[in-house]
JSON list of C-alpha atoms in Angstrom, two decimals:
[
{"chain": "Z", "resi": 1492, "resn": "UNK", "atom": "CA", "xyz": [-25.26, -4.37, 21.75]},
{"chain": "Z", "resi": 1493, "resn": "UNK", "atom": "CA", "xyz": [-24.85, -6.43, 24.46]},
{"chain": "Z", "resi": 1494, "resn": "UNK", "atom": "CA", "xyz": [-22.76, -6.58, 27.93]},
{"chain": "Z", "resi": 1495, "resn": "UNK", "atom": "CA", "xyz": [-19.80, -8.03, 26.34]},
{"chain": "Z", "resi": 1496, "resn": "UNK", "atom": "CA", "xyz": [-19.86, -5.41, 23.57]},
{"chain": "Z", "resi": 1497, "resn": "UNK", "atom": "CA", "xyz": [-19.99, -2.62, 25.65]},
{"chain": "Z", "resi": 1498, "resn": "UNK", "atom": "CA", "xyz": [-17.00, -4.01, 28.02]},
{"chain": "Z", "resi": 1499, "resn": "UNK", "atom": "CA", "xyz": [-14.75, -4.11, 23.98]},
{"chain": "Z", "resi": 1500, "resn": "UNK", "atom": "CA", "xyz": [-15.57, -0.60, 23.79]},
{"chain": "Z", "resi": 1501, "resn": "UNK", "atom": "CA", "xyz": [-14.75, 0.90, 27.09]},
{"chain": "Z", "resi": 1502, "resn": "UNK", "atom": "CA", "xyz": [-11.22, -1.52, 26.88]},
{"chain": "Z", "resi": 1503, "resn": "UNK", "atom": "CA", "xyz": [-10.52, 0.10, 23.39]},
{"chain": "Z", "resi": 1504, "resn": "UNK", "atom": "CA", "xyz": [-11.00, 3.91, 24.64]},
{"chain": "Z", "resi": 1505, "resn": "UNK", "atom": "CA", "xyz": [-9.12, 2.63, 27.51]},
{"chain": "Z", "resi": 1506, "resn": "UNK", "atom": "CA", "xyz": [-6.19, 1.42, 25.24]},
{"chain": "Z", "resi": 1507, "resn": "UNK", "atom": "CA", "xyz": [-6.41, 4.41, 22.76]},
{"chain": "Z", "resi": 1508, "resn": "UNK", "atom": "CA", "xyz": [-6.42, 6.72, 25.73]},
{"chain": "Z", "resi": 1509, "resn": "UNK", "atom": "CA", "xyz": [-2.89, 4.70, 26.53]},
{"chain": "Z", "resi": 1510, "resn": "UNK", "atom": "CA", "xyz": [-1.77, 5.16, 23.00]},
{"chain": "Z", "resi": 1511, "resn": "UNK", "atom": "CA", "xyz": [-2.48, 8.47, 22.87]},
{"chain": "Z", "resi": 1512, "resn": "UNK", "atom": "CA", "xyz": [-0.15, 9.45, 26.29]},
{"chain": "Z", "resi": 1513, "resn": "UNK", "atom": "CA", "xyz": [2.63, 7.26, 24.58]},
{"chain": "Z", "resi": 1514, "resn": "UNK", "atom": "CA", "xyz": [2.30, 9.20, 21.60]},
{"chain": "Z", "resi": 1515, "resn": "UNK", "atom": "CA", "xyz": [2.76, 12.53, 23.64]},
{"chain": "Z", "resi": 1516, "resn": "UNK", "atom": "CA", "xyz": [5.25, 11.36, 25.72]},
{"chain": "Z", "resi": 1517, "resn": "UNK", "atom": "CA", "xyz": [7.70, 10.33, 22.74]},
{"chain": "Z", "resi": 1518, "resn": "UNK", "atom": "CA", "xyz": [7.07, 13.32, 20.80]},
{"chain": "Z", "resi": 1519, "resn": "UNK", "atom": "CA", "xyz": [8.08, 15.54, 23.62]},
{"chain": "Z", "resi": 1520, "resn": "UNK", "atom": "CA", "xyz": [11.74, 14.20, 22.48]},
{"chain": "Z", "resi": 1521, "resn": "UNK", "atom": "CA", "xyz": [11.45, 15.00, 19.24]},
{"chain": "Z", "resi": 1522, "resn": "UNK", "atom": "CA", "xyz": [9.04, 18.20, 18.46]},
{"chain": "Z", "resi": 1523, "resn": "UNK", "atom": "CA", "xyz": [10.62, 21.37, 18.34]},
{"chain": "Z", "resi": 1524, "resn": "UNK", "atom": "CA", "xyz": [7.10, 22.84, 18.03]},
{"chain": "Z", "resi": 1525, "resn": "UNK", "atom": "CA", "xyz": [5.37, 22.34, 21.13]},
{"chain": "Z", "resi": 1526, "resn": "UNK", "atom": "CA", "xyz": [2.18, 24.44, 20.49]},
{"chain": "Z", "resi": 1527, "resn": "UNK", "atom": "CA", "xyz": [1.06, 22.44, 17.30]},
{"chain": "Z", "resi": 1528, "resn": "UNK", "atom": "CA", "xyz": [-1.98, 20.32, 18.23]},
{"chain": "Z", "resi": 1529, "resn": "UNK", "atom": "CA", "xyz": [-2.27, 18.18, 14.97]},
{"chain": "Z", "resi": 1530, "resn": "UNK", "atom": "CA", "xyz": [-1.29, 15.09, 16.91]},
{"chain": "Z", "resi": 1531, "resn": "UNK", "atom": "CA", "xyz": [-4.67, 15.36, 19.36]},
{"chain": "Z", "resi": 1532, "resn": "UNK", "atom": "CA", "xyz": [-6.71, 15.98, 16.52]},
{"chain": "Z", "resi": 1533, "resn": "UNK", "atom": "CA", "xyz": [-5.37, 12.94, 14.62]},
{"chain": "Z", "resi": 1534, "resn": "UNK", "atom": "CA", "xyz": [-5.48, 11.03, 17.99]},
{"chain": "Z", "resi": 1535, "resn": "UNK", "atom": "CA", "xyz": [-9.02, 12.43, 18.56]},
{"chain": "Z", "resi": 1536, "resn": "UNK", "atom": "CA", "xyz": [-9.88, 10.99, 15.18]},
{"chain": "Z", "resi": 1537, "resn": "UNK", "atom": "CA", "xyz": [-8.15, 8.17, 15.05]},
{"chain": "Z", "resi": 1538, "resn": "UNK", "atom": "CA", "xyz": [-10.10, 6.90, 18.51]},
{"chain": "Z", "resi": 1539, "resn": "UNK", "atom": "CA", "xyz": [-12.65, 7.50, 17.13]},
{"chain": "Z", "resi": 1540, "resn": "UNK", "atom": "CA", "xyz": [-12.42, 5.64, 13.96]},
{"chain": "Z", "resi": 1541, "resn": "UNK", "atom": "CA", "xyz": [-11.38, 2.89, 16.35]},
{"chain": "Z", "resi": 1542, "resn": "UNK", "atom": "CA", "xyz": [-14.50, 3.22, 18.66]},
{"chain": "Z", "resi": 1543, "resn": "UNK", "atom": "CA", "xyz": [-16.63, 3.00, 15.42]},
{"chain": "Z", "resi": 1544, "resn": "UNK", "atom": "CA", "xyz": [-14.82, -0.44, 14.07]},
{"chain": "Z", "resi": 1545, "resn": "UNK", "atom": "CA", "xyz": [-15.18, -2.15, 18.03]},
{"chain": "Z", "resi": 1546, "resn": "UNK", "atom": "CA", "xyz": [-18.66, -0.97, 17.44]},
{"chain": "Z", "resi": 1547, "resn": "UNK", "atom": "CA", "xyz": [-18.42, -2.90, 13.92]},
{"chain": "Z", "resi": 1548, "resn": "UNK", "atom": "CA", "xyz": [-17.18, -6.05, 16.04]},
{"chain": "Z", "resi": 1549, "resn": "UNK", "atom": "CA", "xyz": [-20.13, -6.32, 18.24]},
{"chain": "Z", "resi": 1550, "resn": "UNK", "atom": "CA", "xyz": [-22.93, -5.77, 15.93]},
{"chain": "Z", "resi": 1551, "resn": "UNK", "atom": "CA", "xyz": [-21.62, -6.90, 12.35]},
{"chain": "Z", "resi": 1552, "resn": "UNK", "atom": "CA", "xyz": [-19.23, -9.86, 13.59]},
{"chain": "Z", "resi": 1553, "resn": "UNK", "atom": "CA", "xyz": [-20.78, -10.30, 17.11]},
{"chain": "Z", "resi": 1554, "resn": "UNK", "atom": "CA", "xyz": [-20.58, -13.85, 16.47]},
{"chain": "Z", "resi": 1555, "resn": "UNK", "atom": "CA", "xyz": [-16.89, -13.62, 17.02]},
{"chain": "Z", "resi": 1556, "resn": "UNK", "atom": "CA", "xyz": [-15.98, -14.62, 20.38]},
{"chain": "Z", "resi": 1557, "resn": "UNK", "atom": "CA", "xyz": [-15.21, -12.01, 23.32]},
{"chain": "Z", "resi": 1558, "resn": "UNK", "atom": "CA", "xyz": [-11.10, -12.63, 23.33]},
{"chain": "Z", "resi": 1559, "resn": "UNK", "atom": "CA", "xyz": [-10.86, -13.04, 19.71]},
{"chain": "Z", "resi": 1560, "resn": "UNK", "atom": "CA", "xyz": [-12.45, -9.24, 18.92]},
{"chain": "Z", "resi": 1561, "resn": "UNK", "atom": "CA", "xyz": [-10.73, -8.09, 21.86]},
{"chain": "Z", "resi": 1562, "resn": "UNK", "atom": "CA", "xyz": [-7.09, -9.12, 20.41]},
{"chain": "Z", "resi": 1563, "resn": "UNK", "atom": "CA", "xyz": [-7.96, -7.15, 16.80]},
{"chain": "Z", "resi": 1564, "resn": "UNK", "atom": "CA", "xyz": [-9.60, -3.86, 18.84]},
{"chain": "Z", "resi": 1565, "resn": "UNK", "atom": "CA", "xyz": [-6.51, -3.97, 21.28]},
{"chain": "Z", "resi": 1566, "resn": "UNK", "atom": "CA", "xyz": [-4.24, -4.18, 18.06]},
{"chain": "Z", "resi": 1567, "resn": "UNK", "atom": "CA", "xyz": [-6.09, -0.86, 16.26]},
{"chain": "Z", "resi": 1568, "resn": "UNK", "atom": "CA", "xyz": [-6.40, 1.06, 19.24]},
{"chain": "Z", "resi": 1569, "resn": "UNK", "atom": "CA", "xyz": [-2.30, 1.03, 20.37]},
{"chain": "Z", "resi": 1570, "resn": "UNK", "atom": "CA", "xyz": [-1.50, 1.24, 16.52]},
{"chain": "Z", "resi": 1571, "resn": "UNK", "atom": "CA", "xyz": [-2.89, 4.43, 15.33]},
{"chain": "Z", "resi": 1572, "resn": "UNK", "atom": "CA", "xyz": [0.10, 6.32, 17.10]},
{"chain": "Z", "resi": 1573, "resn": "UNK", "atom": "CA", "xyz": [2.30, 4.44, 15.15]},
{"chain": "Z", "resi": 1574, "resn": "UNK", "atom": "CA", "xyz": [1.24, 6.08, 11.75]},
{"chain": "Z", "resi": 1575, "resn": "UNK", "atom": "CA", "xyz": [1.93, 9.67, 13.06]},
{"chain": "Z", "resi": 1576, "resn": "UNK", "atom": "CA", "xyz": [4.92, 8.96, 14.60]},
{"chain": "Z", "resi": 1577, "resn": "UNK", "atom": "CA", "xyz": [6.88, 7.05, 11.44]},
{"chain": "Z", "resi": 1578, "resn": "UNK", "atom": "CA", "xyz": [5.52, 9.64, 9.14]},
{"chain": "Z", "resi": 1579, "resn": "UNK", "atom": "CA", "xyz": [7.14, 12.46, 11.54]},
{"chain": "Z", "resi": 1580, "resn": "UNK", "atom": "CA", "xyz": [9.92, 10.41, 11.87]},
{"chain": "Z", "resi": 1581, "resn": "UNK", "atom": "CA", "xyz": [10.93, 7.54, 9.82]},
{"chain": "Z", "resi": 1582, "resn": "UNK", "atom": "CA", "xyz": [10.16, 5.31, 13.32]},
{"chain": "Z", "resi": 1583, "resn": "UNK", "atom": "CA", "xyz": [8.69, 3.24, 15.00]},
{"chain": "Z", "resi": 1584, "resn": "UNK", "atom": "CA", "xyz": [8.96, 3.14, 18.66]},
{"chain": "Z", "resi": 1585, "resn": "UNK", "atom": "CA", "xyz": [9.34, 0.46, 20.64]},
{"chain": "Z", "resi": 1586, "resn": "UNK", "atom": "CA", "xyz": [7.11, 1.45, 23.25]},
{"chain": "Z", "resi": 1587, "resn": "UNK", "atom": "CA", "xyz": [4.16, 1.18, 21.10]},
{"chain": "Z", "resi": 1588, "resn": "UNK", "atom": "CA", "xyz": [5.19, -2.75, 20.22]},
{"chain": "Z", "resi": 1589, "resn": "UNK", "atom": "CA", "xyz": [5.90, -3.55, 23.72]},
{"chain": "Z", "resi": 1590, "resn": "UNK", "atom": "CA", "xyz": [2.35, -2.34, 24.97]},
{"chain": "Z", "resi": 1591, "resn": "UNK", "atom": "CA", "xyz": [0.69, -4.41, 22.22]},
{"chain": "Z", "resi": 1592, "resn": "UNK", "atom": "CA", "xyz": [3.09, -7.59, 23.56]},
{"chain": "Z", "resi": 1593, "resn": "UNK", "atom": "CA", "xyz": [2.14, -6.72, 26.97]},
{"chain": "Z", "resi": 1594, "resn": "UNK", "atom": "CA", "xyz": [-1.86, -6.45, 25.92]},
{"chain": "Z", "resi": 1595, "resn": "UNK", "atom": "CA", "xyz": [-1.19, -10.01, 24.24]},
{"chain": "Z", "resi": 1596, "resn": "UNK", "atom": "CA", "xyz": [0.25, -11.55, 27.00]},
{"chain": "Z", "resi": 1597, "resn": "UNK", "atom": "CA", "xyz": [-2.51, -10.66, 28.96]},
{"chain": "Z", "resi": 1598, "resn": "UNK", "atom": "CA", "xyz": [-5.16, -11.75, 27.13]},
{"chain": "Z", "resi": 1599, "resn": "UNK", "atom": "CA", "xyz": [-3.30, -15.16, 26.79]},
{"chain": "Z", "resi": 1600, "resn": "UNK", "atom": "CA", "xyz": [-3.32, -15.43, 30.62]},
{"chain": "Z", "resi": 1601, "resn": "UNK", "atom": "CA", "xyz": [-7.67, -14.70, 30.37]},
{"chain": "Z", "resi": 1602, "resn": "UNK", "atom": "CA", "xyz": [-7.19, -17.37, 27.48]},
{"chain": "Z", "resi": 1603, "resn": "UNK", "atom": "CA", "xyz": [-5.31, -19.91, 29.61]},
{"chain": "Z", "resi": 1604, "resn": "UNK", "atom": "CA", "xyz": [-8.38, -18.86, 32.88]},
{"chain": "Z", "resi": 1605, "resn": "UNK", "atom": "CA", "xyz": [-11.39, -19.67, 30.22]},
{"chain": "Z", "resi": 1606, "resn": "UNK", "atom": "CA", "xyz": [-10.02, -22.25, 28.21]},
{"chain": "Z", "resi": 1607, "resn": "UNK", "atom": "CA", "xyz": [-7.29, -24.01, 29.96]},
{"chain": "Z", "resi": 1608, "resn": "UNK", "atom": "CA", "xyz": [-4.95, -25.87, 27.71]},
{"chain": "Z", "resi": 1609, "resn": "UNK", "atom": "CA", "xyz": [-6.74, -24.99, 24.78]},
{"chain": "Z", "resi": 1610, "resn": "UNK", "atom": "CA", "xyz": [-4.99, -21.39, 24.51]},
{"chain": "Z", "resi": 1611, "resn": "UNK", "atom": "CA", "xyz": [-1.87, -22.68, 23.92]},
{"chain": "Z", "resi": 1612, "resn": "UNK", "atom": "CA", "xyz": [-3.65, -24.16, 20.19]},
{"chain": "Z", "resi": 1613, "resn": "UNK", "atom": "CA", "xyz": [-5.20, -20.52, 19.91]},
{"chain": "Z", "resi": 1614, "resn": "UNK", "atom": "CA", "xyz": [-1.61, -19.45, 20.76]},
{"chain": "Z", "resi": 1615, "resn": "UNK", "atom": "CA", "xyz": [0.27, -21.69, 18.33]},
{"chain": "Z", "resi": 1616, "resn": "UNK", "atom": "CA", "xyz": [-1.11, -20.69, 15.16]},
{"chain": "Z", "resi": 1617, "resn": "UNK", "atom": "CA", "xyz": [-0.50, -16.75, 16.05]},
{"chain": "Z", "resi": 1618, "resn": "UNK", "atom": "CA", "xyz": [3.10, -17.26, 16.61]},
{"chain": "Z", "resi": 1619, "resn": "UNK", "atom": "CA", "xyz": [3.24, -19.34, 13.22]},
{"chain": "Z", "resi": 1620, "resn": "UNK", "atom": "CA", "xyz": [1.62, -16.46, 11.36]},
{"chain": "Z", "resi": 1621, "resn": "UNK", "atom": "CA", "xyz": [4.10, -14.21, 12.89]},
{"chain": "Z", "resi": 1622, "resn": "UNK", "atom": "CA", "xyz": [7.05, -16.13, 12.31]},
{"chain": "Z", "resi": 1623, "resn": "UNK", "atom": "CA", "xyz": [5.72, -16.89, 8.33]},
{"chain": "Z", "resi": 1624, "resn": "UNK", "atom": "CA", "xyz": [5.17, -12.60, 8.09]},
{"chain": "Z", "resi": 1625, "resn": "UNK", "atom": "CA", "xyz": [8.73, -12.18, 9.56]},
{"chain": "Z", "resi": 1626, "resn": "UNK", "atom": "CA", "xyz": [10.04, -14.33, 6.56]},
{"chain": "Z", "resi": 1627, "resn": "UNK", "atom": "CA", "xyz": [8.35, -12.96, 4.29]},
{"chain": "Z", "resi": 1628, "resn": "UNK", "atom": "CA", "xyz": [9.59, -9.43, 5.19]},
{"chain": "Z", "resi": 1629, "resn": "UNK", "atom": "CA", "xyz": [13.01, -10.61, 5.70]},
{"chain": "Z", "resi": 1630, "resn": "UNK", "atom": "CA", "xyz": [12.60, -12.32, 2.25]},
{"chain": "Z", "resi": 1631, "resn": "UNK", "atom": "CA", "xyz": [11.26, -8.73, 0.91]},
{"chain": "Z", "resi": 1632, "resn": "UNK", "atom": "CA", "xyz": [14.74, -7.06, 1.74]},
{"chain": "Z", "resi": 1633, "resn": "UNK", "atom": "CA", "xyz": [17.21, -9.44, 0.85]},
{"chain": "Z", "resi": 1634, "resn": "UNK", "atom": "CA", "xyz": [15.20, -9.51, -2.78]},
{"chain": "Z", "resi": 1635, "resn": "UNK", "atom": "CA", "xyz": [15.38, -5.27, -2.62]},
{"chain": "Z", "resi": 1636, "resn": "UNK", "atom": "CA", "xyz": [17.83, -3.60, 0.03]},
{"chain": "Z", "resi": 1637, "resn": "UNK", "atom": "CA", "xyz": [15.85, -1.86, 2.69]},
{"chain": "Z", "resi": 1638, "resn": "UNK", "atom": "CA", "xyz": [12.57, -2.49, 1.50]},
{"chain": "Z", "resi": 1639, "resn": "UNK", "atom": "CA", "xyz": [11.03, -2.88, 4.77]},
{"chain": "Z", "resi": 1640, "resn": "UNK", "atom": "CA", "xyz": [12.54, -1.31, 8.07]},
{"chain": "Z", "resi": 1641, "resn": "UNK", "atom": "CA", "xyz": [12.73, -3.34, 11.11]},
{"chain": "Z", "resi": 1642, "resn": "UNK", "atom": "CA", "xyz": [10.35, -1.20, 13.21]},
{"chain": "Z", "resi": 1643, "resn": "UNK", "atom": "CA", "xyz": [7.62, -2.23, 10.48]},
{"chain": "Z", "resi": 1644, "resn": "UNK", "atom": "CA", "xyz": [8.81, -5.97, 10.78]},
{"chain": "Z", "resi": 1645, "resn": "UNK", "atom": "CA", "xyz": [8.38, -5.53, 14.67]},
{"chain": "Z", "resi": 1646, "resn": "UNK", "atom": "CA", "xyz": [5.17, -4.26, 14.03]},
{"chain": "Z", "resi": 1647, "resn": "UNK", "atom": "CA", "xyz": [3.99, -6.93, 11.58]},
{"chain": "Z", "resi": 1648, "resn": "UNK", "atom": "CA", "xyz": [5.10, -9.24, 14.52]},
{"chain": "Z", "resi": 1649, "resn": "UNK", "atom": "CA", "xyz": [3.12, -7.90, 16.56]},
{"chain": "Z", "resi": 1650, "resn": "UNK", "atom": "CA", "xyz": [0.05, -8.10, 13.52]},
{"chain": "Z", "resi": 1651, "resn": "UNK", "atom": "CA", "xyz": [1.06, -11.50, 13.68]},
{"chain": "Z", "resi": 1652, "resn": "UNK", "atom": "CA", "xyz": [0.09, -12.78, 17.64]},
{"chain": "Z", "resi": 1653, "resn": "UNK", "atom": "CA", "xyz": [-2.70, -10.57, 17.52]},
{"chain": "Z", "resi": 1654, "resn": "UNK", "atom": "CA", "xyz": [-4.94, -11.36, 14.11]},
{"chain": "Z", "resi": 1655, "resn": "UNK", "atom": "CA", "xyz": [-3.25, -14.98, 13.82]},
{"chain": "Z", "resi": 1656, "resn": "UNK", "atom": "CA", "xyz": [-3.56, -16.50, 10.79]},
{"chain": "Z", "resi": 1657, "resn": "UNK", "atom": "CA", "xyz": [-7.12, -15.67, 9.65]},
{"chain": "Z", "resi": 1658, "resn": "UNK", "atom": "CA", "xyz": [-6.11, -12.03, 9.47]},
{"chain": "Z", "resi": 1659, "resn": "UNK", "atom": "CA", "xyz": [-3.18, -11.44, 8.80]},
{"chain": "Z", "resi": 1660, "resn": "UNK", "atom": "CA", "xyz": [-2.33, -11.83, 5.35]},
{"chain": "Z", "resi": 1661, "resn": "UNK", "atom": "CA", "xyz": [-5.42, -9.91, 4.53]},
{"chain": "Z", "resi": 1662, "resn": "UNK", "atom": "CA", "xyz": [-4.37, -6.67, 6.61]},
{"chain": "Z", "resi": 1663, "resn": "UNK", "atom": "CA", "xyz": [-0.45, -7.46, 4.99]},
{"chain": "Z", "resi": 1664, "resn": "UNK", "atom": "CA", "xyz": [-2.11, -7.73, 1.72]},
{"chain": "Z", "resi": 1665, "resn": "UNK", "atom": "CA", "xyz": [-3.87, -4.60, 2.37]},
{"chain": "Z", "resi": 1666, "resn": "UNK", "atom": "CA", "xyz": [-1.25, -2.39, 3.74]},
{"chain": "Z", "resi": 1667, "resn": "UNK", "atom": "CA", "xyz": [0.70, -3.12, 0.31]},
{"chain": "Z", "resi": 1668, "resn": "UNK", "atom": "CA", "xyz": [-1.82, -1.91, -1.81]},
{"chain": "Z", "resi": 1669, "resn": "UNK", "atom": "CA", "xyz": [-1.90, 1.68, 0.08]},
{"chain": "Z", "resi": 1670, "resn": "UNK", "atom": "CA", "xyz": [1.75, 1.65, 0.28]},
{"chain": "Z", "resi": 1671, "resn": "UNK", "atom": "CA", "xyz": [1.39, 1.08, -3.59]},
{"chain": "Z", "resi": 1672, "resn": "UNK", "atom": "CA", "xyz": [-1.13, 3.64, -4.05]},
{"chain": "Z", "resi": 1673, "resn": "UNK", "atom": "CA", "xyz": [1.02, 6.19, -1.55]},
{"chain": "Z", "resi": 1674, "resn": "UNK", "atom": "CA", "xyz": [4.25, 5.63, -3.41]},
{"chain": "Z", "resi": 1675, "resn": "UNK", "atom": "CA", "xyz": [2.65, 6.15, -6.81]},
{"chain": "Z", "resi": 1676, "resn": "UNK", "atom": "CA", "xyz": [0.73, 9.67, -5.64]},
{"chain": "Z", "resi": 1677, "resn": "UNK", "atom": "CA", "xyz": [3.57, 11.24, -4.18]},
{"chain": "Z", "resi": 1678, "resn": "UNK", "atom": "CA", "xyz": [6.19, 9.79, -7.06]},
{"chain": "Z", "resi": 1679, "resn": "UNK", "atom": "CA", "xyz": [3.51, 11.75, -9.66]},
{"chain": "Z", "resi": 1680, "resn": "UNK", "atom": "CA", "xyz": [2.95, 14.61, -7.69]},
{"chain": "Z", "resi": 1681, "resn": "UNK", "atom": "CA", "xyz": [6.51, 15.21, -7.41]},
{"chain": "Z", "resi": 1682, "resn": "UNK", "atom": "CA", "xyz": [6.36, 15.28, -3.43]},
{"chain": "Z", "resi": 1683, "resn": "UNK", "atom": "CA", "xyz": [8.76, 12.12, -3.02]},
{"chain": "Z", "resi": 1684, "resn": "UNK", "atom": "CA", "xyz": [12.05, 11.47, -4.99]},
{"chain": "Z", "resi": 1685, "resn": "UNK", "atom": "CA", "xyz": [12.65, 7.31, -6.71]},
{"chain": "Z", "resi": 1686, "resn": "UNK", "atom": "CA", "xyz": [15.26, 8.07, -3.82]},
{"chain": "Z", "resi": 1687, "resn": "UNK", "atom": "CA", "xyz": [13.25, 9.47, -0.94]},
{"chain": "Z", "resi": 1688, "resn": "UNK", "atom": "CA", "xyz": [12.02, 7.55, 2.00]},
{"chain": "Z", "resi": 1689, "resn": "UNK", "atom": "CA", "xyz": [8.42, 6.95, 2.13]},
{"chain": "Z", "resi": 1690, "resn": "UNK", "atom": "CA", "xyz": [7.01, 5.11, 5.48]},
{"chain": "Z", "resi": 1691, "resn": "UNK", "atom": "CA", "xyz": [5.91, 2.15, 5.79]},
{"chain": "Z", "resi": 1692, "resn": "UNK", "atom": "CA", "xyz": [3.73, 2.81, 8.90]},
{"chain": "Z", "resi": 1693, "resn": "UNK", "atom": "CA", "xyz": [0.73, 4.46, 7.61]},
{"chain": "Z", "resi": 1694, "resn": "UNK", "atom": "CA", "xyz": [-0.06, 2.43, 5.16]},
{"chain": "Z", "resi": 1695, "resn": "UNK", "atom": "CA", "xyz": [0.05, -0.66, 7.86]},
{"chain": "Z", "resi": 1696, "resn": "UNK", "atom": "CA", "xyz": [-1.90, 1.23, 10.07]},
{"chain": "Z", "resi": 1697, "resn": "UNK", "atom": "CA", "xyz": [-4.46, 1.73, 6.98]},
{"chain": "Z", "resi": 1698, "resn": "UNK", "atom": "CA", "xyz": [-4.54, -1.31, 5.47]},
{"chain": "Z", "resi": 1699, "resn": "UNK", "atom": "CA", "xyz": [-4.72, -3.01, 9.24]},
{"chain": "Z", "resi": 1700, "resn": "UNK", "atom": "CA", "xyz": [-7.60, -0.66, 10.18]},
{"chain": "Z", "resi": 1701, "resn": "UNK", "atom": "CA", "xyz": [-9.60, -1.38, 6.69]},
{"chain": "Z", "resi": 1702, "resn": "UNK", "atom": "CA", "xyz": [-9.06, -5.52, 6.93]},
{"chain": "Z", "resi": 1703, "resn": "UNK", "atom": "CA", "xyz": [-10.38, -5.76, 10.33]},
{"chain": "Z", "resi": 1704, "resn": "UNK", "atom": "CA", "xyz": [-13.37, -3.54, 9.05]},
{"chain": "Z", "resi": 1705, "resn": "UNK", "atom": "CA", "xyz": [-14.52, -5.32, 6.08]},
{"chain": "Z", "resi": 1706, "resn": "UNK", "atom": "CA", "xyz": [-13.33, -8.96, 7.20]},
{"chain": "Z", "resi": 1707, "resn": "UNK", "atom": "CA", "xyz": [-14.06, -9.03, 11.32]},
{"chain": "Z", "resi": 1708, "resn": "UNK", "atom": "CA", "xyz": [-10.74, -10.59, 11.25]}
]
């Protein structure tokens, strides 16, 4: 692994690190049990499994270039949080969006430094894909009431600026299947009602987490 790769993993500890003390500072307002730990352990794990997939980017896909793996390892390590919290709490907090909009514009700014004019055609095609997702999900709930909350269209949004076009249908495409496979396990096993709430948010995180994996993109 070269220089680059090691500067992608040190950025995505950074950024989980981040995620992590946004995580604990919205569940101080709604955890009545202060002592329970579960959320460092699933934050310990979940960096982790983050670390391993930047690792992924610069040996499997190092071909990729610096900004473009740094976008998708930005996006998976200020995510995670989001899986925990919505499953806790039918939510997703806006914090956790506007740090990934904040990472974006940032790396648009190196874009604009190292390529000039040419970001705004890197940019271009990442605000189509998250306009097109947008539709889609706004299509989804006026087809079935509900189907999709709006802090899961916010984060798809977000999805959208960060993986572009080239990855984000597959990681949308992905996150439906689990959601599938959720709904169906808990509906058989009794734990979830046809009328029960079941999030939305892990399975994004999932099926996000798994594209970028097996795809690079």
């Amino acid at each position: 692994m070269d220089g680059y790769g090691w500067v992608l993993i040190v950025i995505t500890t950074v950024v989980c690190g981040m995620a992590f003390w946004l995580l604990c500072r919205d569940r101080e307002d709604w955890e009545e049990k202060r002592e329970n730990r579960e959320h460092v352990w699933y934050g310990l794990g979940m960096s982790l499994l983050a670390a391993g997939i930047g690792v992924m980017m610069c040996t499997v896909y190092r071909e990729n270039d610096f900004l473009f793996s740094l976008k998708r390892l930005c996006l998976i390590a200020i995510i995670w949080p989001t899986a925990y919290v919505d499953y806790r709490t039918y939510r997703i907090p806006n914090s956790f969006i506007g740090a990934g909009l904040t990472m974006r514009l940032l790396i648009f700014m190196a874009e604009l430094l190292r390529c000039g004019n040419q970001a705004w055609y890197i940019l271009f095609p990442e605000l189509i894909a998250s306009g097109a997702v947008f539709l889609a999900m706004m299509l989804c709930n006026l087809a079935v009431k509900n189907a999709i909350g709006y802090g899961d269209m916010k984060l798809f949004i977000l999805m959208g600026l960060m993986l572009g076009s080239e990855g984000i249908w597959g990681a949308v495409l992905m996150s439906l299947i689990i959601e599938f496979i959720m709904a169906a396990f808990l509906l058989l096993t009794k734990k979830k009602g046809k009328k029960d709430v079941i999030p939305f948010g892990p399975a994004i995180v999932a099926g996000t987490y798994i594209s970028v994996f097996l795809t690079g993109m």
